[in-house]
Coordinates of C-alpha atoms in Angstrom, one line a residue:
I16 CA 0.0 0.0 0.0
E17 CA 1.4 3.4 -1.0
I18 CA 0.6 6.3 1.3
E19 CA 1.1 10.0 0.5
A20 CA 0.4 13.2 2.4
I21 CA 0.3 16.9 1.7
A22 CA 0.1 19.8 4.1
F23 CA -0.7 23.5 3.8
P24 CA -0.7 26.2 6.4
A25 CA -4.3 26.5 7.8
R26 CA -6.1 29.7 6.8
E27 CA -6.5 30.3 10.5
P28 CA -3.8 29.0 12.9
G29 CA -5.1 26.3 15.2
K30 CA -8.0 25.5 13.0
G31 CA -6.4 23.1 10.5
R32 CA -8.3 20.1 9.1
I33 CA -7.2 16.5 8.6
R34 CA -8.6 14.4 5.8
F35 CA -8.0 10.7 5.3
N36 CA -9.4 8.4 2.6
D37 CA -12.8 6.9 3.4
T38 CA -11.3 3.5 2.8
A39 CA -9.1 3.9 5.9
G40 CA -10.6 2.2 9.0
S41 CA -10.9 3.8 12.4
M42 CA -7.6 2.3 13.7
A43 CA -5.7 3.7 10.6
K44 CA -7.3 7.1 11.2
D45 CA -6.3 7.0 14.8
S46 CA -2.7 6.8 13.6
V47 CA -3.0 10.3 12.2
F48 CA -3.7 11.6 15.7
N49 CA -0.8 9.7 17.2
A50 CA 1.3 11.1 14.4
A51 CA 0.2 14.6 15.4
S52 CA 1.5 14.1 18.9
V53 CA 4.8 12.7 17.6
L54 CA 5.2 15.5 15.1
R55 CA 4.7 18.1 17.9
K56 CA 7.2 16.3 20.1
I57 CA 9.9 16.1 17.4
T58 CA 9.5 19.4 15.6
G59 CA 7.5 21.6 17.9
K60 CA 4.9 22.1 15.1
D61 CA 1.2 21.7 15.9
L62 CA -0.7 19.8 13.3
A63 CA -3.7 22.0 14.1
D64 CA -1.9 24.8 12.2
Y65 CA -2.1 22.8 9.0
D66 CA -4.6 21.4 6.6
V67 CA -3.4 17.9 6.0
H68 CA -4.6 15.3 3.5
V69 CA -3.5 11.7 3.8
N70 CA -4.2 9.5 0.8
V71 CA -3.9 5.8 0.2
I72 CA -3.0 5.6 -3.5
G73 CA -5.3 3.3 -5.4
G74 CA -7.9 3.5 -2.7
G75 CA -6.5 0.4 -0.9
L76 CA -8.3 -0.6 2.3
I77 CA -6.3 -0.3 5.5
D78 CA -7.9 -1.2 8.7
G79 CA -5.6 -1.7 11.6
P80 CA -2.6 0.0 13.0
S81 CA 0.1 -1.4 10.6
A82 CA 0.3 1.8 8.5
G83 CA 0.8 4.0 11.6
S84 CA 4.5 4.6 11.2
A85 CA 4.2 5.1 7.4
V86 CA 1.4 7.6 8.0
A87 CA 3.5 9.4 10.6
I88 CA 6.5 9.6 8.2
A89 CA 4.3 10.8 5.3
I90 CA 2.8 13.6 7.5
L91 CA 6.2 14.6 8.9
S92 CA 7.5 14.8 5.3
A93 CA 4.6 16.9 4.2
V94 CA 4.8 19.4 7.1
T95 CA 8.6 19.7 7.0
A96 CA 9.1 19.5 3.2
R97 CA 11.6 16.7 3.6
P98 CA 11.5 14.2 0.7
I99 CA 11.1 10.5 1.3
R100 CA 13.1 7.7 -0.4
Q101 CA 10.8 5.8 -2.7
N102 CA 12.5 2.4 -2.5
I103 CA 11.6 1.6 1.1
A104 CA 8.6 0.2 2.9
V105 CA 7.7 0.8 6.6
T106 CA 5.3 -1.0 8.8
G107 CA 4.4 -0.7 12.5
E108 CA 1.9 0.8 14.8
I109 CA 2.9 4.3 16.1
S110 CA 2.4 5.2 19.7
I111 CA 1.9 8.7 20.9
Q112 CA 5.4 8.5 22.3
G113 CA 6.8 7.7 18.9
K114 CA 7.4 4.0 19.6
V115 CA 7.1 1.7 16.6
K116 CA 5.0 -1.2 17.9
S117 CA 4.5 -4.8 16.6
V118 CA 2.0 -5.7 13.9
G119 CA 0.8 -8.9 12.3
G120 CA 1.6 -10.3 8.9
I121 CA 5.3 -9.4 8.8
M122 CA 6.4 -12.2 6.5
E123 CA 3.7 -11.4 4.0
K124 CA 4.5 -7.7 4.1
I125 CA 8.2 -8.4 3.4
Y126 CA 7.5 -10.7 0.5
G127 CA 4.9 -8.3 -0.9
A128 CA 7.4 -5.4 -0.7
R129 CA 10.1 -7.4 -2.4
Q130 CA 7.7 -8.3 -5.2
A131 CA 6.9 -4.6 -5.6
G132 CA 10.6 -3.8 -6.1
V133 CA 11.3 -2.4 -2.6
K134 CA 14.9 -2.6 -1.5
T135 CA 14.5 -2.0 2.2
V136 CA 11.7 -2.9 4.6
I137 CA 11.7 -1.4 8.1
I138 CA 9.7 -3.4 10.7
P139 CA 9.2 -3.0 14.5
R140 CA 12.0 -4.4 16.5
E141 CA 9.3 -6.4 18.4
N142 CA 8.7 -8.3 15.1
A143 CA 12.4 -9.2 14.4
M144 CA 11.7 -12.9 15.0
D145 CA 8.9 -12.8 12.4
S146 CA 11.3 -11.9 9.6
P147 CA 12.1 -14.8 7.2
P148 CA 15.7 -16.0 8.0
D149 CA 17.2 -16.3 4.5
L150 CA 15.9 -13.3 2.4
R151 CA 17.5 -12.4 -0.9
G152 CA 17.0 -9.2 -2.8
I153 CA 15.7 -7.2 0.1
Q154 CA 17.1 -5.7 3.3
V155 CA 15.1 -5.9 6.6
A156 CA 15.9 -3.4 9.3
T157 CA 14.3 -3.1 12.7
V158 CA 13.5 0.0 14.8
E159 CA 12.0 0.8 18.1
H160 CA 11.3 4.5 17.8
I161 CA 10.2 6.6 14.9
E162 CA 13.4 8.7 15.0
E163 CA 15.4 5.5 14.2
L164 CA 13.4 5.5 10.8
F165 CA 14.8 8.9 9.7
P166 CA 18.1 7.8 8.3
Y167 CA 16.3 5.1 6.2
V168 CA 13.4 7.1 4.9
F169 CA 14.5 10.7 4.4
E170 CA 16.7 11.6 1.5
D171 CA 18.6 14.3 3.3
E172 CA 20.7 13.7 6.5
G173 CA 19.5 16.8 8.4
S174 CA 17.8 16.7 11.8
F175 CA 14.6 18.2 12.9
S176 CA 14.9 21.3 14.9
V177 CA 12.3 22.0 17.6
S178 CA 11.0 25.5 17.5
A179 CA 10.6 27.5 20.7
G180 CA 7.1 28.6 21.5

């Protein structure tokens, strides 16, 4: 599943709106609110100051927390204008503390990503034992916190600066 996000400054600060595809289930939509907390903690930016649209390309159905870390990265990219590498895949529930938590179907997700031409899949560290042992043609990395994803997903090497105020 491919996820994209775009963000614009809200017309009125503090009154931004968030839109997510209707095909996203309630748990997937909750990940947007978790991402908002993580975004504020990492960058100091309040998602309420932006109009954000999160889109699942092709209208794919996502119901469950697996896309949480991908949604958070997409929103973070949109709000901070940092481009994302296109040859990676990310899975994992995102907590309000920024922890990347375990999800189901890891083996299927890795094989699906490889079939789609993805070079690197990042999974929750809690799922490390679920990764197939002898993979060829794809790298699997594990993370525990969203900030560990940054070197894998963002094209630049810069860090996020927290704004005062």
